[in-house]
XYZ file of N, CA, C and O in Angstrom:
304
model
N 22.235 -7.547 -12.129
C 21.541 -6.733 -11.148
C 20.039 -6.813 -11.400
O 19.582 -6.727 -12.521
N 19.272 -6.960 -10.332
C 17.816 -7.068 -10.440
C 17.201 -5.720 -10.793
O 17.702 -4.677 -10.378
N 16.102 -5.726 -11.553
C 15.419 -4.463 -11.855
C 14.873 -3.834 -10.584
O 14.536 -4.518 -9.626
N 14.758 -2.521 -10.587
C 14.336 -1.781 -9.397
C 12.867 -1.395 -9.455
O 12.425 -0.548 -8.713
N 12.081 -2.034 -10.276
C 10.704 -1.605 -10.503
C 9.794 -1.699 -9.288
O 8.829 -0.975 -9.194
N 10.069 -2.609 -8.339
C 9.155 -2.798 -7.219
C 9.682 -2.234 -5.908
O 9.143 -2.514 -4.853
N 10.739 -1.453 -5.956
C 11.283 -0.888 -4.734
C 10.494 0.333 -4.310
O 9.942 1.058 -5.132
N 10.463 0.569 -3.031
C 9.759 1.724 -2.476
C 10.757 2.867 -2.407
O 11.723 2.799 -1.649
N 10.519 3.920 -3.172
C 11.482 5.006 -3.283
C 11.315 6.100 -2.241
O 12.047 7.075 -2.250
N 10.355 5.961 -1.310
C 10.188 7.004 -0.303
C 11.423 7.090 0.583
O 12.056 6.090 0.876
N 11.739 8.270 1.033
C 12.898 8.478 1.906
C 12.756 7.630 3.166
O 11.711 7.607 3.800
N 13.805 6.919 3.536
C 13.879 6.104 4.748
C 12.848 4.982 4.790
O 12.559 4.449 5.843
N 12.291 4.623 3.646
C 11.300 3.553 3.611
C 11.988 2.211 3.803
O 13.083 1.989 3.310
N 11.335 1.358 4.548
C 11.840 0.009 4.757
C 10.700 -0.961 4.546
O 9.594 -0.729 5.028
N 10.993 -2.049 3.843
C 9.965 -3.040 3.605
C 9.470 -3.588 4.934
O 10.252 -3.900 5.818
N 8.161 -3.691 5.067
C 7.577 -4.230 6.281
C 7.379 -3.221 7.390
O 6.775 -3.519 8.401
N 7.850 -2.028 7.230
C 7.715 -0.983 8.258
C 6.551 -0.064 7.906
O 6.487 0.475 6.810
N 5.636 0.096 8.857
C 4.434 0.897 8.624
C 4.367 2.003 9.668
O 4.618 1.772 10.844
N 4.018 3.202 9.232
C 3.804 4.317 10.154
C 2.293 4.504 10.295
O 1.653 5.120 9.443
N 1.697 3.928 11.357
C 0.241 3.994 11.502
C -0.302 5.415 11.560
O -1.402 5.674 11.071
N 0.436 6.348 12.144
C -0.056 7.728 12.233
C -0.237 8.336 10.856
O -1.253 8.983 10.575
N 0.726 8.138 9.973
C 0.632 8.678 8.616
C -0.479 7.956 7.855
O -1.293 8.581 7.174
N -0.519 6.644 8.007
C -1.542 5.863 7.324
C -2.944 6.303 7.756
O -3.825 6.505 6.926
N -3.147 6.482 9.041
C -4.454 6.918 9.546
C -4.803 8.319 9.072
O -5.981 8.620 8.818
N -3.823 9.180 8.929
C -4.075 10.532 8.417
C -4.677 10.453 7.023
O -5.670 11.131 6.717
N -4.089 9.635 6.158
C -4.617 9.456 4.810
C -6.025 8.862 4.861
O -6.944 9.347 4.195
N -6.198 7.800 5.636
C -7.484 7.112 5.679
C -8.587 8.004 6.228
O -9.721 7.969 5.741
N -8.279 8.812 7.222
C -9.281 9.728 7.776
C -9.670 10.810 6.785
O -10.756 11.370 6.861
N -8.771 11.087 5.837
C -9.065 12.062 4.781
C -9.791 11.405 3.607
O -10.127 12.077 2.631
N -10.010 10.091 3.704
C -10.743 9.384 2.661
C -9.898 8.932 1.487
O -10.421 8.727 0.397
N -8.592 8.757 1.708
C -7.700 8.364 0.621
C -6.787 7.223 1.055
O -6.493 7.066 2.231
N -6.343 6.449 0.079
C -5.289 5.470 0.327
C -3.952 6.188 0.222
O -3.788 7.046 -0.658
N -2.981 5.836 1.067
C -1.636 6.380 0.844
C -1.156 5.946 -0.538
O -1.354 4.790 -0.928
N -0.558 6.844 -1.276
C -0.135 6.547 -2.639
C 0.781 5.331 -2.697
O 0.699 4.530 -3.625
N 1.659 5.171 -1.713
C 2.610 4.055 -1.735
C 1.939 2.710 -1.465
O 2.554 1.669 -1.641
N 0.675 2.705 -1.071
C -0.056 1.458 -0.882
C -0.952 1.139 -2.079
O -1.704 0.182 -2.056
N -0.841 1.948 -3.113
C -1.599 1.699 -4.334
C -0.628 1.153 -5.374
O 0.314 1.833 -5.756
N -0.842 -0.091 -5.846
C 0.069 -0.683 -6.829
C 0.128 0.127 -8.123
O -0.888 0.589 -8.631
N 1.340 0.285 -8.618
C 1.576 0.983 -9.887
C 2.387 0.079 -10.813
O 3.176 -0.744 -10.349
N 2.184 0.264 -12.100
C 2.989 -0.440 -13.088
C 3.327 0.557 -14.180
O 2.444 1.164 -14.777
N 4.627 0.740 -14.392
C 5.107 1.704 -15.393
C 4.512 3.089 -15.171
O 4.142 3.780 -16.107
N 4.372 3.475 -13.908
C 3.876 4.798 -13.562
C 2.365 4.944 -13.587
O 1.848 6.024 -13.355
N 1.640 3.862 -13.873
C 0.179 3.907 -13.953
C -0.402 3.183 -12.744
O 0.009 2.065 -12.418
N -1.367 3.800 -12.081
C -2.029 3.195 -10.929
C -2.867 2.012 -11.418
O -3.766 2.173 -12.234
N -2.558 0.815 -10.903
C -3.286 -0.391 -11.301
C -4.026 -1.011 -10.111
O -4.313 -2.202 -10.106
N -4.345 -0.203 -9.117
C -5.018 -0.702 -7.918
C -6.296 -1.452 -8.274
O -6.609 -2.476 -7.665
N -7.031 -0.987 -9.254
C -8.292 -1.613 -9.642
C -8.107 -2.750 -10.646
O -9.092 -3.271 -11.163
N -6.852 -3.136 -10.909
C -6.573 -4.218 -11.860
C -5.620 -5.228 -11.214
O -4.445 -5.294 -11.561
N -6.108 -6.012 -10.249
C -5.251 -6.941 -9.507
C -4.478 -7.931 -10.378
O -3.428 -8.412 -9.967
N -4.971 -8.228 -11.564
C -4.258 -9.154 -12.443
C -2.906 -8.587 -12.895
O -2.050 -9.330 -13.359
N -2.707 -7.283 -12.739
C -1.448 -6.644 -13.143
C -0.467 -6.484 -11.984
O 0.646 -6.025 -12.198
N -0.854 -6.843 -10.787
C 0.013 -6.686 -9.622
C 1.117 -7.724 -9.623
O 0.917 -8.871 -9.998
N 2.283 -7.329 -9.144
C 3.363 -8.285 -8.918
C 3.064 -9.014 -7.604
O 2.247 -8.543 -6.805
N 3.712 -10.149 -7.359
C 3.501 -10.837 -6.080
C 3.811 -9.936 -4.876
O 3.097 -9.967 -3.875
N 4.852 -9.102 -4.980
C 5.186 -8.177 -3.897
C 4.048 -7.175 -3.681
O 3.632 -6.923 -2.552
N 3.537 -6.602 -4.773
C 2.448 -5.639 -4.659
C 1.200 -6.287 -4.062
O 0.517 -5.684 -3.254
N 0.922 -7.534 -4.447
C -0.248 -8.242 -3.921
C -0.114 -8.449 -2.413
O -1.030 -8.161 -1.649
N 1.049 -8.924 -1.979
C 1.268 -9.160 -0.548
C 1.173 -7.854 0.232
O 0.558 -7.792 1.303
N 1.763 -6.791 -0.313
C 1.741 -5.500 0.369
C 0.316 -4.948 0.440
O -0.108 -4.430 1.471
N -0.419 -5.045 -0.660
C -1.795 -4.523 -0.685
C -2.686 -5.315 0.278
O -3.510 -4.733 0.986
N -2.538 -6.633 0.302
C -3.337 -7.459 1.210
C -3.038 -7.116 2.670
O -3.949 -7.039 3.493
N -1.766 -6.885 2.997
C -1.399 -6.496 4.364
C -2.014 -5.137 4.706
O -2.525 -4.933 5.814
N -1.983 -4.220 3.751
C -2.575 -2.891 3.950
C -4.086 -3.007 4.195
O -4.625 -2.405 5.128
N -4.770 -3.784 3.365
C -6.214 -3.937 3.524
C -6.564 -4.570 4.867
O -7.575 -4.218 5.479
N -5.738 -5.476 5.350
C -5.956 -6.070 6.674
C -5.790 -5.011 7.769
O -6.564 -4.966 8.724
N -4.786 -4.138 7.635
C -4.609 -3.058 8.621
C -5.816 -2.129 8.613
O -6.273 -1.697 9.674
N -6.361 -1.829 7.433
C -7.545 -0.964 7.336
C -8.718 -1.609 8.067
O -9.438 -0.933 8.818
N -8.901 -2.917 7.882
C -9.977 -3.618 8.610
C -9.758 -3.514 10.116
O -10.713 -3.287 10.870
N -8.521 -3.653 10.560
C -8.211 -3.524 11.986
C -8.516 -2.123 12.501
O -9.100 -1.963 13.569
N -8.097 -1.108 11.749
C -8.361 0.281 12.151
C -9.862 0.506 12.308
O -10.304 1.151 13.263
N -10.641 -0.014 11.364
C -12.100 0.153 11.428
C -12.675 -0.576 12.643
O -13.526 -0.047 13.345
N -12.208 -1.799 12.881
C -12.701 -2.584 14.021
C -12.377 -1.902 15.345
O -13.144 -1.992 16.306
N -11.251 -1.188 15.390
C -10.845 -0.486 16.600
C -11.461 0.909 16.716
O -11.229 1.623 17.677
N -12.233 1.306 15.685
C -12.893 2.608 15.697
C -11.964 3.774 15.421
O -12.285 4.923 15.751
N -10.822 3.511 14.779
C -9.869 4.586 14.503
C -10.215 5.369 13.236
O -9.766 6.499 13.061
N -11.007 4.747 12.358
C -11.474 5.446 11.149
C -12.944 5.147 10.960
O -13.479 4.209 11.500
């Protein structure tokens, strides 16, 4: 059985599914959603990209692209 370290434990979470309303709520408050910040062994490693798993890197890059889109559209 594969380790569960990179799974998203939020209720009803699905890989690749984004709730823009919730995401924008966080961004408008000046914060990243916690689930979009890479963690390793319970420690936030967002500022240490060398510690990210390939899944975390892909997810973070997709998130950062959405943030750029939100800004370009004037949503934040």
